[in-house]
Structures are given as C-alpha cells and as structure tokens.
CSV table of C-alpha atoms and ligand atoms in Angstrom, one decimal:
chain,number,residue,atom,x,y,z
A,1,MET,CA,0.1,0.0,0.4
A,2,THR,CA,1.2,3.1,-0.8
A,3,ASN,CA,1.4,6.8,0.6
A,4,LEU,CA,1.3,5.3,4.4
A,5,PRO,CA,1.7,8.4,6.6
A,6,SER,CA,4.3,8.0,9.7
A,7,ILE,CA,2.2,9.7,12.2
A,8,ILE,CA,-1.3,10.2,12.5
A,9,GLN,CA,-2.8,12.7,14.7
A,10,GLY,CA,-5.3,10.6,16.7
A,11,GLY,CA,-8.7,11.6,16.4
A,12,MET,CA,-10.0,13.3,19.2
A,13,GLY,CA,-13.7,14.1,20.5
A,14,VAL,CA,-15.0,15.9,21.2
A,15,GLY,CA,-14.2,18.8,18.4
A,16,VAL,CA,-10.4,18.6,20.2
A,17,SER,CA,-9.0,17.3,17.3
A,18,ASN,CA,-11.1,19.7,14.9
A,19,TRP,CA,-10.3,20.9,11.5
A,20,GLN,CA,-7.5,23.6,12.5
A,21,LEU,CA,-5.7,20.8,14.2
A,22,ALA,CA,-5.3,18.2,11.2
A,23,SER,CA,-5.1,20.5,8.7
A,24,ALA,CA,-2.1,22.0,10.6
A,25,VAL,CA,-0.9,17.7,10.5
A,26,ALA,CA,-1.7,17.2,6.7
A,27,ARG,CA,-0.4,20.2,5.1
A,28,ARG,CA,3.1,18.8,6.7
A,29,GLY,CA,2.5,15.4,5.3
A,30,GLN,CA,1.3,13.3,8.1
A,31,LEU,CA,-2.2,12.2,8.3
A,32,GLY,CA,-4.2,14.6,10.4
A,33,VAL,CA,-7.9,12.9,11.7
A,34,VAL,CA,-10.8,15.0,12.4
A,35,SER,CA,-13.3,13.4,15.2
A,36,GLY,CA,-17.0,13.7,13.5
A,37,THR,CA,-18.3,12.2,17.1
A,38,ALA,CA,-20.9,14.9,18.2
A,39,ILE,CA,-19.8,17.4,15.5
A,40,SER,CA,-22.8,18.5,14.9
A,41,HIS,CA,-23.3,20.2,18.0
A,42,VAL,CA,-19.6,21.9,18.0
A,43,VAL,CA,-20.6,22.9,14.2
A,44,ALA,CA,-24.1,24.5,15.1
A,45,ASN,CA,-22.5,26.3,18.2
A,46,ARG,CA,-19.5,28.0,16.0
A,47,LEU,CA,-22.4,29.4,13.8
A,48,PHE,CA,-24.3,30.2,16.6
A,49,GLU,CA,-21.3,32.4,17.7
A,50,GLY,CA,-21.2,34.0,14.5
A,51,ASP,CA,-18.8,31.8,12.6
A,52,PRO,CA,-16.0,35.6,12.6
A,53,ALA,CA,-13.7,34.4,9.7
A,54,GLY,CA,-16.5,32.5,7.9
A,55,HIS,CA,-15.2,29.5,7.7
A,56,ILE,CA,-18.6,27.3,8.1
A,57,ARG,CA,-20.4,29.3,5.7
A,58,ALA,CA,-17.5,29.4,3.4
A,59,ALA,CA,-17.8,25.3,3.7
A,60,LEU,CA,-21.5,25.1,3.7
A,61,ALA,CA,-21.4,27.0,0.5
A,62,GLU,CA,-19.9,24.5,-1.0
A,63,PHE,CA,-22.4,21.4,0.1
A,64,PRO,CA,-24.3,20.2,-3.0
A,65,PHE,CA,-27.4,20.6,-1.5
A,66,GLN,CA,-27.4,24.6,-0.4
A,67,ASP,CA,-31.1,24.5,0.8
A,68,THR,CA,-30.6,21.9,3.5
A,69,ALA,CA,-27.5,24.7,4.2
A,70,ARG,CA,-29.5,27.1,4.5
A,71,ARG,CA,-32.1,25.5,6.9
A,72,MET,CA,-28.7,24.5,8.7
A,73,LEU,CA,-27.9,28.3,8.9
A,74,SER,CA,-31.2,29.5,9.2
A,75,ARG,CA,-31.5,27.8,12.8
A,76,TRP,CA,-28.2,28.4,14.4
A,77,PHE,CA,-26.2,31.0,12.4
A,78,ARG,CA,-26.0,34.6,14.2
A,79,GLU,CA,-24.4,37.1,12.6
A,80,GLY,CA,-21.6,38.9,15.0
A,81,GLY,CA,-23.1,36.3,17.4
A,82,PRO,CA,-26.0,35.7,20.1
A,83,LYS,CA,-28.4,38.3,21.5
A,84,THR,CA,-26.9,38.7,25.0
A,85,GLY,CA,-29.0,35.5,27.5
A,86,GLU,CA,-30.0,34.0,24.1
A,87,GLN,CA,-29.4,30.7,24.3
A,88,LEU,CA,-28.3,28.1,21.3
A,89,PRO,CA,-31.3,26.4,19.5
A,90,SER,CA,-31.9,22.8,20.8
A,91,HIS,CA,-30.6,20.0,18.8
A,92,PRO,CA,-32.7,17.3,17.7
A,93,ILE,CA,-31.3,13.5,19.7
A,94,TYR,CA,-30.4,10.1,17.7
A,95,SER,CA,-32.8,7.5,17.6
A,96,ILE,CA,-33.7,4.7,15.7
A,97,ALA,CA,-35.5,6.5,13.3
A,98,PRO,CA,-33.9,9.9,12.7
A,99,PRO,CA,-35.8,12.8,11.5
A,100,ARG,CA,-34.8,13.7,8.3
A,101,PHE,CA,-33.0,16.8,9.4
A,102,LEU,CA,-30.9,15.1,12.1
A,103,ASP,CA,-29.1,13.2,9.4
A,104,GLN,CA,-28.6,16.2,7.0
A,105,ILE,CA,-27.0,18.1,9.7
A,106,THR,CA,-25.1,15.2,10.5
A,107,ALA,CA,-23.9,14.6,7.0
A,108,MET,CA,-23.4,18.2,6.7
A,109,SER,CA,-21.5,19.1,9.6
A,110,ASN,CA,-19.2,15.7,8.6
A,111,PHE,CA,-18.7,17.6,5.0
A,112,VAL,CA,-17.7,20.7,6.8
A,113,GLU,CA,-15.1,19.4,9.3
A,114,VAL,CA,-13.5,17.4,6.4
A,115,HIS,CA,-13.5,19.7,3.8
A,116,LEU,CA,-12.1,22.5,5.9
A,117,ALA,CA,-9.4,20.3,7.1
A,118,ARG,CA,-8.3,19.3,3.2
A,119,ARG,CA,-8.9,22.8,1.8
A,120,GLY,CA,-5.6,24.7,0.7
A,121,HIS,CA,-3.1,21.4,0.6
A,122,SER,CA,-2.4,18.1,-1.0
A,123,GLY,CA,-2.2,16.2,2.5
A,124,GLN,CA,-4.5,13.6,3.7
A,125,VAL,CA,-7.0,14.0,6.4
A,126,GLY,CA,-9.0,11.1,8.4
A,127,LEU,CA,-12.1,10.8,10.3
A,128,ASN,CA,-12.6,9.2,13.9
A,129,LEU,CA,-15.7,7.5,14.8
A,130,LEU,CA,-16.6,5.1,17.9
A,131,GLU,CA,-18.3,1.9,17.1
A,132,LYS,CA,-20.1,3.0,20.7
A,133,ILE,CA,-21.9,5.7,19.6
A,134,GLN,CA,-23.8,3.4,16.5
A,135,LEU,CA,-26.6,6.0,15.2
A,136,PRO,CA,-25.1,8.7,13.8
A,137,THR,CA,-22.1,7.1,12.1
A,138,LEU,CA,-24.3,6.4,8.4
A,139,ALA,CA,-24.9,9.8,8.2
A,140,SER,CA,-21.1,11.2,9.4
A,141,LEU,CA,-19.5,8.7,6.9
A,142,TYR,CA,-21.3,9.6,4.3
A,143,GLY,CA,-20.8,13.9,5.4
A,144,ALA,CA,-17.0,13.0,5.2
A,145,MET,CA,-17.2,10.8,2.1
A,146,LEU,CA,-19.0,14.0,0.1
A,147,ALA,CA,-16.0,16.4,1.2
A,148,GLY,CA,-13.6,13.2,0.0
A,149,VAL,CA,-12.3,12.2,3.5
A,150,ASP,CA,-9.1,9.9,2.6
A,151,TRP,CA,-9.4,7.7,5.9
A,152,VAL,CA,-11.6,6.8,8.4
A,153,LEU,CA,-10.5,5.1,11.9
A,154,MET,CA,-12.4,4.4,14.3
A,155,GLY,CA,-12.3,2.9,17.9
A,156,ALA,CA,-14.1,1.8,21.1
A,157,GLY,CA,-15.9,-1.8,19.5
A,158,ILE,CA,-15.5,-3.8,16.6
A,159,PRO,CA,-16.6,-2.6,13.6
A,160,THR,CA,-17.4,-5.6,11.2
A,161,GLN,CA,-20.3,-3.1,9.5
A,162,VAL,CA,-18.4,-0.2,8.6
A,163,ALA,CA,-15.7,-1.3,5.6
A,164,GLY,CA,-18.7,-2.5,3.9
A,165,ILE,CA,-20.8,0.7,4.3
A,166,LEU,CA,-17.8,2.6,3.1
A,167,ASP,CA,-17.9,0.6,-0.4
A,168,ARG,CA,-21.8,1.1,-0.7
A,169,LEU,CA,-21.6,4.4,0.4
A,170,SER,CA,-19.3,5.2,-1.7
A,171,ARG,CA,-21.8,4.2,-5.1
A,172,HIS,CA,-24.4,6.1,-3.0
A,173,GLU,CA,-26.6,3.2,-2.1
A,174,ALA,CA,-29.1,3.1,0.8
A,175,VAL,CA,-27.3,1.6,3.8
A,176,SER,CA,-28.3,-0.2,7.6
A,177,TYR,CA,-26.3,-0.9,10.6
A,178,ARG,CA,-27.5,-3.7,12.6
A,179,LEU,CA,-27.0,-2.3,16.0
A,180,ASP,CA,-26.3,-3.4,19.7
A,181,VAL,CA,-29.1,-3.7,21.5
A,182,LYS,CA,-29.0,-4.8,25.0
A,183,GLY,CA,-31.5,-7.7,25.8
A,184,GLU,CA,-31.7,-9.0,22.4
A,185,PRO,CA,-30.3,-12.1,21.7
A,186,ALA,CA,-27.8,-12.3,18.6
A,187,GLY,CA,-30.2,-13.8,16.4
A,188,PRO,CA,-30.1,-14.2,12.7
A,189,ARG,CA,-29.2,-10.7,11.2
A,190,SER,CA,-31.6,-10.6,9.6
A,191,GLU,CA,-34.1,-10.0,12.6
A,192,ALA,CA,-31.0,-7.4,13.7
A,193,THR,CA,-32.8,-4.1,14.8
A,194,THR,CA,-30.8,-1.6,12.5
A,195,ILE,CA,-31.2,2.1,12.1
A,196,SER,CA,-30.9,3.2,7.5
A,197,PHE,CA,-29.6,5.7,5.4
A,198,ASP,CA,-30.6,6.1,2.0
A,199,PRO,CA,-28.6,8.9,0.3
A,200,GLU,CA,-31.3,9.7,-2.3
A,201,ARG,CA,-34.1,9.9,0.4
A,202,ILE,CA,-31.7,12.5,2.5
A,203,PHE,CA,-30.2,14.1,-0.6
A,204,PRO,CA,-32.5,13.7,-3.9
A,205,GLY,CA,-30.6,13.5,-6.7
A,206,ILE,CA,-27.6,13.0,-5.5
A,207,ALA,CA,-26.1,10.0,-7.1
A,208,ALA,CA,-26.1,11.9,-10.6
A,209,ARG,CA,-25.6,15.0,-9.0
A,210,MET,CA,-22.2,13.9,-7.2
A,211,GLY,CA,-21.0,10.5,-9.6
A,212,PRO,CA,-18.8,7.5,-7.2
A,213,LEU,CA,-17.5,8.5,-4.6
A,214,LYS,CA,-13.9,7.7,-3.3
A,215,ARG,CA,-14.1,5.3,-1.3
A,216,PRO,CA,-11.7,6.2,2.1
A,217,ARG,CA,-9.3,3.7,3.9
A,218,PHE,CA,-10.9,2.2,6.6
A,219,VAL,CA,-8.6,1.5,9.9
A,220,PRO,CA,-9.8,0.1,13.1
A,221,ILE,CA,-8.6,0.7,16.4
A,222,VAL,CA,-7.4,-2.6,18.2
A,223,SER,CA,-5.9,-3.5,21.8
A,224,SER,CA,-5.5,-7.0,20.9
A,225,VAL,CA,-4.0,-9.4,18.0
A,226,VAL,CA,-7.4,-11.6,18.5
A,227,LEU,CA,-9.1,-8.7,18.4
A,228,ALA,CA,-7.5,-7.7,14.7
A,229,SER,CA,-7.2,-10.5,13.4
A,230,ALA,CA,-11.2,-11.2,14.2
A,231,LEU,CA,-12.0,-8.3,12.3
A,232,ILE,CA,-9.9,-9.9,9.7
A,233,LYS,CA,-12.2,-12.4,9.4
A,234,ARG,CA,-15.3,-11.0,10.1
A,235,SER,CA,-15.1,-7.6,8.6
A,236,GLU,CA,-17.7,-7.1,5.7
A,237,GLY,CA,-15.2,-5.5,3.4
A,238,GLU,CA,-11.4,-4.5,2.9
A,239,ILE,CA,-9.6,-3.4,6.1
A,240,ASP,CA,-6.5,-1.0,5.1
A,241,GLY,CA,-4.7,-1.3,8.5
A,242,PHE,CA,-5.3,-1.5,12.5
A,243,ILE,CA,-4.2,1.0,15.0
A,244,VAL,CA,-2.7,-0.5,18.1
A,245,GLU,CA,-3.9,1.3,21.5
A,246,LEU,CA,-2.6,0.6,24.5
A,247,PRO,CA,-4.3,1.5,27.7
A,248,VAL,CA,-1.8,4.8,28.7
A,249,ALA,CA,-3.5,6.6,25.5
A,250,GLY,CA,-5.9,9.5,26.3
A,251,GLY,CA,-9.2,8.7,25.8
A,252,HIS,CA,-11.3,5.5,26.4
A,253,ASN,CA,-8.9,2.9,26.9
A,254,ALA,CA,-10.3,-1.4,26.5
A,255,PRO,CA,-10.8,-3.0,29.7
A,256,PRO,CA,-8.1,-4.9,31.1
A,257,ARG,CA,-8.2,-8.3,30.1
A,258,GLY,CA,-10.7,-10.6,32.3
A,259,LYS,CA,-11.9,-9.5,35.8
A,260,MET,CA,-10.9,-5.7,36.5
A,261,THR,CA,-9.2,-5.6,39.3
A,262,LEU,CA,-8.5,-1.8,40.7
A,263,THR,CA,-5.4,-0.3,42.4
A,264,ASN,CA,-6.3,1.3,46.2
A,265,ALA,CA,-6.7,4.4,44.5
A,266,GLY,CA,-9.3,3.4,42.3
A,267,GLU,CA,-7.5,2.7,38.8
A,268,PRO,CA,-7.9,-0.6,36.6
A,269,ILE,CA,-5.0,-2.6,36.9
A,270,TYR,CA,-3.2,-3.6,33.2
A,271,GLY,CA,-1.1,-6.9,33.5
A,272,PRO,CA,1.0,-9.1,31.1
A,273,LYS,CA,-2.1,-10.0,29.4
A,274,ASP,CA,-2.5,-6.8,27.8
A,275,GLU,CA,0.6,-6.8,26.1
A,276,VAL,CA,0.3,-6.8,22.5
A,277,ALA,CA,2.5,-8.7,20.3
A,278,LEU,CA,3.9,-6.9,17.7
A,279,ASP,CA,5.0,-10.2,15.5
A,280,GLY,CA,1.6,-11.4,15.7
A,281,MET,CA,0.3,-7.9,14.4
A,282,ALA,CA,3.0,-7.9,11.7
A,283,ALA,CA,1.9,-11.5,11.0
A,284,LEU,CA,-1.5,-9.8,9.6
A,285,GLY,CA,-0.2,-8.3,7.1
A,286,LYS,CA,-1.5,-5.1,7.3
A,287,PRO,CA,0.1,-1.7,8.0
A,288,PHE,CA,-0.5,-1.1,11.8
A,289,TRP,CA,1.1,2.1,13.7
A,290,LEU,CA,1.1,2.1,17.7
A,291,ALA,CA,-0.8,4.5,19.8
A,292,GLY,CA,-1.0,5.3,23.4
A,293,GLY,CA,2.8,6.9,25.1
A,294,TYR,CA,4.7,7.3,21.5
A,295,GLY,CA,3.9,11.3,22.0
A,296,ARG,CA,8.5,11.4,22.4
A,297,MET,CA,11.2,11.8,21.1
A,298,GLY,CA,12.6,8.4,19.4
A,299,ALA,CA,9.3,6.6,19.5
A,300,LEU,CA,8.7,7.0,16.5
A,301,ALA,CA,12.0,5.0,15.1
A,302,ALA,CA,11.4,2.1,17.7
A,303,ALA,CA,8.2,2.0,16.5
A,304,GLN,CA,9.1,1.5,13.3
A,305,ALA,CA,11.7,-1.5,14.7
A,306,SER,CA,9.0,-3.5,15.3
A,307,GLY,CA,7.6,-3.7,12.7
A,308,ALA,CA,4.9,-0.7,12.5
A,309,ALA,CA,4.4,1.8,9.7
A,310,GLY,CA,4.7,4.7,12.4
A,311,ILE,CA,3.3,5.6,15.2
A,312,GLN,CA,-0.7,7.8,16.3
A,313,VAL,CA,-0.3,10.7,18.8
A,314,GLY,CA,-3.2,12.0,20.7
A,315,THR,CA,-2.1,13.5,23.7
A,316,ALA,CA,0.9,15.5,22.8
A,317,PHE,CA,-2.0,16.9,20.0
A,318,ALA,CA,-4.9,17.9,22.1
A,319,LEU,CA,-2.5,20.8,24.1
A,320,CYS,CA,-1.1,22.5,21.1
A,321,HIS,CA,-2.9,25.8,19.5
A,322,GLU,CA,-4.2,24.4,17.3
A,323,SER,CA,-6.7,22.1,19.3
A,324,GLY,CA,-10.3,22.6,19.9
A,325,VAL,CA,-10.2,22.4,23.3
A,326,ARG,CA,-11.0,25.8,25.0
A,327,GLU,CA,-8.3,27.7,25.6
A,328,GLU,CA,-8.5,29.2,29.1
A,329,LEU,CA,-8.6,25.6,29.7
A,330,ARG,CA,-5.9,24.3,27.4
A,331,MET,CA,-3.5,27.2,29.2
A,332,LYS,CA,-4.2,26.0,32.5
A,333,LEU,CA,-3.4,22.6,31.6
A,334,LEU,CA,-0.3,23.9,30.6
A,335,GLU,CA,0.4,25.7,33.1
A,336,ARG,CA,0.0,22.8,35.8
A,337,VAL,CA,2.5,21.1,33.6
A,338,ALA,CA,4.8,24.0,33.9
A,339,ARG,CA,4.6,23.8,37.4
A,340,GLY,CA,4.8,19.8,37.8
A,341,GLU,CA,1.7,19.5,39.1
A,342,ALA,CA,0.4,17.5,35.6
A,343,ASP,CA,-1.6,14.7,37.1
A,344,MET,CA,-4.6,12.6,34.9
A,345,LYS,CA,-6.2,8.8,36.6
A,346,THR,CA,-8.0,6.1,34.6
A,347,SER,CA,-11.8,6.0,36.2
A,348,PRO,CA,-13.4,3.0,35.6
A,349,VAL,CA,-17.1,5.1,36.0
A,350,ALA,CA,-16.5,8.4,34.5
A,351,SER,CA,-17.9,7.5,31.0
A,352,PRO,CA,-21.4,6.2,30.8
A,353,THR,CA,-20.1,3.6,27.9
A,354,GLY,CA,-18.0,1.2,31.1
A,355,PHE,CA,-14.8,1.8,29.0
A,356,PRO,CA,-12.3,3.1,31.1
A,357,PHE,CA,-11.5,6.8,30.5
A,358,LYS,CA,-8.6,8.7,31.6
A,359,VAL,CA,-9.2,12.2,33.7
A,360,ALA,CA,-7.0,15.0,33.8
A,361,GLN,CA,-6.9,16.5,37.4
A,362,MET,CA,-7.6,20.0,37.1
A,363,GLU,CA,-10.3,22.3,39.4
A,364,GLY,CA,-13.5,23.4,38.5
A,365,THR,CA,-13.4,20.3,35.7
A,366,MET,CA,-15.7,17.4,36.3
A,367,SER,CA,-12.6,15.4,37.8
A,368,GLU,CA,-13.6,17.4,41.1
A,369,ALA,CA,-16.2,15.6,43.3
A,370,GLY,CA,-17.7,19.0,44.1
A,371,VAL,CA,-18.3,19.6,40.5
A,372,TYR,CA,-19.5,16.8,39.8
A,373,ASP,CA,-22.0,16.7,42.9
A,374,ALA,CA,-23.5,20.3,41.7
A,375,ARG,CA,-24.5,19.0,38.1
A,376,PRO,CA,-28.6,18.4,37.9
A,377,ARG,CA,-28.9,15.1,36.1
A,378,LEU,CA,-30.3,15.5,32.7
A,379,CYS,CA,-29.6,13.7,29.4
A,380,ASP,CA,-29.6,16.1,26.4
A,381,VAL,CA,-27.7,15.5,24.2
A,382,GLY,CA,-28.1,11.6,24.2
A,383,MET,CA,-25.0,10.0,22.2
A,384,LEU,CA,-23.9,7.6,24.3
A,385,ARG,CA,-27.5,6.1,25.4
A,386,THR,CA,-27.5,2.2,24.7
A,387,LEU,CA,-30.8,0.5,23.2
A,388,VAL,CA,-32.4,-2.0,25.3
A,389,ARG,CA,-35.4,-4.0,24.1
A,390,ASN,CA,-37.8,-4.2,26.9
A,391,ASP,CA,-39.7,-7.4,27.8
A,392,ASP,CA,-42.5,-6.1,26.1
A,393,GLY,CA,-40.8,-5.9,23.1
A,394,THR,CA,-40.4,-2.2,22.9
A,395,VAL,CA,-36.6,-0.6,22.4
A,396,VAL,CA,-36.0,2.0,25.0
A,397,TYR,CA,-32.7,4.5,25.3
A,398,ARG,CA,-30.8,4.9,28.3
A,399,CYS,CA,-27.4,6.3,29.9
A,400,PRO,CA,-25.9,5.6,33.4
A,401,ALA,CA,-25.8,9.7,33.4
A,402,GLU,CA,-28.9,10.3,32.9
A,403,PRO,CA,-31.6,11.0,36.3
A,404,VAL,CA,-31.3,8.2,38.1
A,405,GLU,CA,-35.7,7.6,38.4
A,406,ASP,CA,-35.7,7.7,34.7
A,407,TYR,CA,-32.5,5.2,34.1
A,408,VAL,CA,-33.9,2.6,37.0
A,409,ALA,CA,-37.1,2.9,35.0
A,410,LYS,CA,-35.9,1.5,32.3
A,411,GLY,CA,-34.9,-1.2,33.9
A,412,GLY,CA,-31.7,0.1,35.0
A,413,ARG,CA,-29.6,-0.5,38.4
A,414,ALA,CA,-29.9,2.4,40.6
A,415,GLU,CA,-25.5,1.5,41.5
A,416,ASP,CA,-24.6,1.9,38.0
A,417,THR,CA,-25.1,5.6,37.7
A,418,GLU,CA,-23.0,5.8,40.2
A,419,GLY,CA,-19.8,8.4,39.6
A,420,ARG,CA,-21.0,8.4,35.6
A,421,ARG,CA,-19.8,11.4,34.3
A,422,CYS,CA,-22.7,12.9,31.3
A,423,LEU,CA,-19.7,13.1,28.8
A,424,CYS,CA,-21.8,14.5,25.9
A,425,ASN,CA,-22.3,17.6,27.4
A,426,ASN,CA,-18.8,17.9,29.6
A,427,LEU,CA,-16.9,17.1,26.5
A,428,LEU,CA,-19.2,19.6,24.3
A,429,SER,CA,-18.0,22.2,27.4
A,430,THR,CA,-14.1,21.7,27.2
A,431,ALA,CA,-14.3,22.3,23.4
A,432,GLY,CA,-16.3,25.2,23.8
A,433,VAL,CA,-19.9,24.3,23.9
A,434,VAL,CA,-21.3,25.2,27.3
A,435,LYS,CA,-24.7,25.1,27.2
A,436,VAL,CA,-26.6,27.1,30.2
A,437,GLN,CA,-29.4,24.7,31.4
A,438,LYS,CA,-32.9,25.6,32.1
A,439,GLY,CA,-32.3,27.4,36.5
A,440,GLY,CA,-29.0,28.4,35.0
A,441,TYR,CA,-26.3,25.7,35.1
A,442,ALA,CA,-23.6,26.4,33.0
A,443,GLU,CA,-22.7,22.6,31.8
A,444,ALA,CA,-18.5,21.8,33.4
A,445,PRO,CA,-15.7,20.5,31.4
A,446,ILE,CA,-14.3,17.1,31.5
A,447,VAL,CA,-10.9,16.8,29.9
A,448,THR,CA,-9.7,13.3,29.1
A,449,ILE,CA,-5.4,12.6,28.7
A,450,GLY,CA,-3.2,10.3,27.9
A,451,ASP,CA,-0.6,9.1,30.7
A,452,ASP,CA,2.2,11.1,28.5
A,453,PHE,CA,0.8,14.7,30.0
A,454,PRO,CA,3.6,15.6,32.4
A,455,LEU,CA,6.0,15.0,29.1
A,456,ILE,CA,4.2,17.7,27.1
A,457,GLY,CA,7.0,20.5,28.5
A,458,GLN,CA,9.1,18.9,25.7
A,459,PHE,CA,7.3,20.4,22.8
A,460,GLN,CA,7.0,24.2,24.8
A,461,SER,CA,10.3,26.7,23.7
A,462,GLY,CA,11.8,28.7,26.0
A,463,GLU,CA,9.1,30.7,28.7
A,464,GLN,CA,6.4,29.8,26.4
A,465,LEU,CA,3.5,27.8,27.3
A,466,SER,CA,1.8,27.3,24.2
A,467,TYR,CA,3.0,25.6,21.2
A,468,SER,CA,1.7,23.9,17.7
A,469,ALA,CA,1.6,20.9,15.7
A,470,GLY,CA,4.0,21.8,14.1
A,471,ASP,CA,6.3,21.5,17.1
A,472,VAL,CA,4.7,18.1,18.1
A,473,LEU,CA,5.6,17.3,14.4
A,474,ARG,CA,9.3,18.6,14.7
A,475,VAL,CA,9.9,16.4,18.4
A,476,LEU,CA,8.2,13.6,16.8
A,477,LEU,CA,10.7,13.2,13.6
A,478,ALA,CA,13.8,14.1,14.8
B,1,LIG,C1,-8.6,14.3,24.5
B,1,LIG,C2,-8.6,13.7,23.9
B,1,LIG,C3,-9.7,12.9,23.0
B,1,LIG,C4,-9.7,11.6,22.3
B,1,LIG,N1,-10.6,11.0,21.8
B,1,LIG,C5,-10.5,9.7,20.8
B,1,LIG,C6,-12.1,9.4,20.7
B,1,LIG,O1,-12.6,10.6,20.0
B,1,LIG,N2,-11.5,8.9,19.5
B,1,LIG,C7,-10.6,7.8,19.3
B,1,LIG,O2,-11.1,6.5,18.5
B,1,LIG,N3,-9.6,8.1,20.3
B,1,LIG,C8,-9.3,9.1,21.0
B,1,LIG,N4,-8.2,9.3,21.5
B,1,LIG,C9,-7.0,8.5,21.7
B,1,LIG,C10,-6.8,9.4,20.6
B,1,LIG,O3,-6.7,8.9,19.2
B,1,LIG,C11,-5.1,8.5,20.8
B,1,LIG,O4,-5.3,7.2,19.7
B,1,LIG,C12,-4.1,8.3,22.0
B,1,LIG,O5,-4.5,9.6,22.2
B,1,LIG,C13,-3.1,8.0,21.6
B,1,LIG,O6,-2.3,7.8,22.7
B,1,LIG,P1,-1.8,9.3,23.1
B,1,LIG,O7,-2.3,10.0,24.2
B,1,LIG,O8,-0.5,8.5,24.7
B,1,LIG,O9,-1.0,10.0,22.5
B,1,LIG,C14,-8.7,10.4,22.3
B,1,LIG,C15,-7.3,11.1,22.8
B,1,LIG,C16,-7.3,12.5,23.8
B,1,LIG,C17,-6.0,12.8,24.7
C-alpha cells in the first residue's frame, strides 16, 4: 500500500481534533484526523457564535445541497453572535428512526469539518468515529465522504460493518447498520434492529449530481492481535490497516483482560495479558500504527523497528494551540505541566460506556467531586445512550448518567449510575459548547488526556507555554 503516513494525529472527540488541527498536521505531510463525534453540536455552536472568520459558512457554501445548508444556517447562525442571554437553539437527538433534518445536519457537519481540514493543501485527512456511538455513524460517514475524506479510523468496539458500508456509500447506495441492543439475542442478522440511511432520500438526486465517491481507507483501532484477526475474518469489506492502542493512551481505553481489579486509588490494573504481541500484528499482513505513549522523540523509530508503519499520537496534539480545547482550559493545563502538577487518573466509572476513561485532574472540571455533585442530571444530547429491548418488545434508550429515577424506570440498576459523568455535555463544554441549562446551570468541562500529560514540556520552547502542531511533529520526527 502506498502513501502511508508515519505519524497519525489521533482523532479526539468532542471537537478536540478539529479541522484546524487536522489541517496543520496534513499540510505537513502526516495524517490529520478530525473527530466526527457530536460534531453537529460543535458546528451548530460555531454558527451560533457568529462564525467570525466565516469558515463554516464558506464550507457550507460548497455543500451540494444549498437548501439544506440554508436550513442549518437559519436555525443556528447569528450574525455577530447571540444576543445577551440567548441560548443555543436545541438540537434533535438520534433514535433508530431519526428525523431527516438530523441526518442532514450530521452529514453536513462532517462534510464541513473534513472539507475545511482538506482545504489548501494536498495532504491526507481522516475521520474518527466510535463504534460505541452507532446511531449517527451512517450519516457521518456519508458526509465525510462527500468532502473526499481519505481515511476512516474507528475505535471503541468491533466495527465489522463499516468497511462494507464505505464500499456501498461510495456508490450512494442505501445502507443499514445492525445495532447493539441489550436484551436482544444475537439472532439471525435479518432480525437485527437496524438504522438505515438512504442518500437519495436524505439528499434527492445526489448520486447523479456527484458521481461515484472515493472509498476511504478503513483502519479500526484495536487493543489485541486476537481482535485484529477477528476483524479481518468478520469484516464485511476490506480493512486497510490497524491502530494498536495501549491503555496509557488518552480518551477511552480497552478494559483490562479478565476480571477488572483496581489499585488502591481506584484505577484499573493492566498486566501481561494486555500486552500486544507485535510480531503477531505484523503476521496479519496489514500496516499498523502504535498508539498510547508514543508522543516523544525516538518513539517513531522504535515503533518502526518493531514492524509498525508508524505511530498515532493524541495527548501531545490535544494541548497544542490548534486543538479545539477551550483556550483558558488549555492554558491552565499547560500551567499545571510547567509547575510539575500534571496529573490524570483512569476512571473505571466516569464514562457511561463502561470503558475506562482517562481524566485530567483539574480544578473547576468534572474531575472534582464537588463539580460533579453540583450538576443536575439530565440527558439532552444522548450520544451515549444504549438501546435496551424491554420484555414487552419496545426499545428504550438509556444512559447511566441520566437522572437516576429515569434510568431505573427503564430497567437499569441504580448502582450503575454512580460516578457517571455526562460525557456528552462535559466534553462539549471542553470544546467551547458551554450549554446553560434551565435553571441557569452552565455545563462544566471534563478533560481527557493520556499518561504522557506530564511530558508536554518537550514541545515548549523557552518561557513559552503554548506550542503548535508543527512543534509536536518536529520533535516526533527528530
Ligand atoms: C483529548 C483526547 C480525546 C480522544 N478522543 C478519542 C476519540 O474520540 N476517538 C478515538 O478513537 N480516540 C480518541 N483518543 C485517543 C487518540 O486518538 C490516540 O489514540 C491516543 O491519544 C494516543 O495515545 P497518547 O494519548 O498517549 O498519544 C483521544 C485522546 C485524547 C488525548
């Protein structure tokens, strides 16, 4: 396979690996990756804040369906920003039968992010999505493909369906996605609960207008050779490589193999069973990149010496000035590093997904018990809701971070709600979408960061706290 990057800037949701970051990396010849997770909320908010530099409107003006672009603008765009006290207009929530407008804004927002990341250079751009968040996947992939996305990278689960879907979407065919539904036996495929996406229904006449689309390369993110080889066997289309992610990486981590045991501080313990046999990866015959703790000088050469095509790095890029982390938060985190106080913990409960999740310990964020306790529980974004089939056959949507009584009424166990953060609203807040809820509560941020957090100093020069994506690449390639 040709044209393989040696460095992949990891996809970081929500809105952390935005188009500015991906563009900065891609124009320097490495793979820049935008996150498609909840991106329609981020794009809506950028419009609401007046889109000062006009980038979003410029990208929307390139979208092949101008009437839908205009509908998005008329709902969220505010010339010069919102009026005092005006709240971000509500955003529809996904279900298995989403309104057409939701699929449209999801596709358009992914289009916007990829289009802007690809503009003005000939480098390559990828889209990152999570297998755990299934409902928006089809619209997200299609929107990114309309903008010519070069790669799709997918973590947090076993994405057997995506490669085949990319093949079909490149021909504008109607597709459907089999959903994980708790309480539903893993019966025949024909009986699975699905969500569907028909490009011709969402954007009538699009196939004729656009012609065939480029089929992006597909790279799942795995934590073991067993998983990688299972994916090769079960994937419904061609897999083009793997990212092998170790548990020191920022974001969500694969749980430890076997029964989860915790340190005294309450963090999951990983052991020899969680190590990845790199010769086993190489034997699969696909290019692979190593992720988790590779954001340092010399790590690229070491990875390549062990058979990898290169590395994927997140933490180092998460705090560079192009990232989508709110500026004042980013600077506070960098100050912490400079004072030698960079600290993060792997929480086994913070994420509603049940996956371990790395959380930077920082005042004013959801890492603090007081900030967590002060949040009135509510669920109005719904990205992490799981589908549950009730005894009476109906499907309910539930999230252990929603109000406890709602969760229990839907058959959930109260103890499963303890300590769960509303990652939807908290991560949106980190990316600058600070929603003020009824009653005046402003959503607080949560910052996820990997074990390399204390090493950020290697990218700074002199007294300057801030650094750029270019600084990171210079160190990694040195
Ligand atoms: C702020 C942040 C957000 C992340 N979000 C995602 C995500 O949405 N999807 C994903 O596949 N990986 C995510 N990751 C993991 C990165 O893509 C990457 O694999 C990882 O950061 C590499 O390890 P490192 O942090 O040691 O460099 C995230 C990492 C960080 C630091």
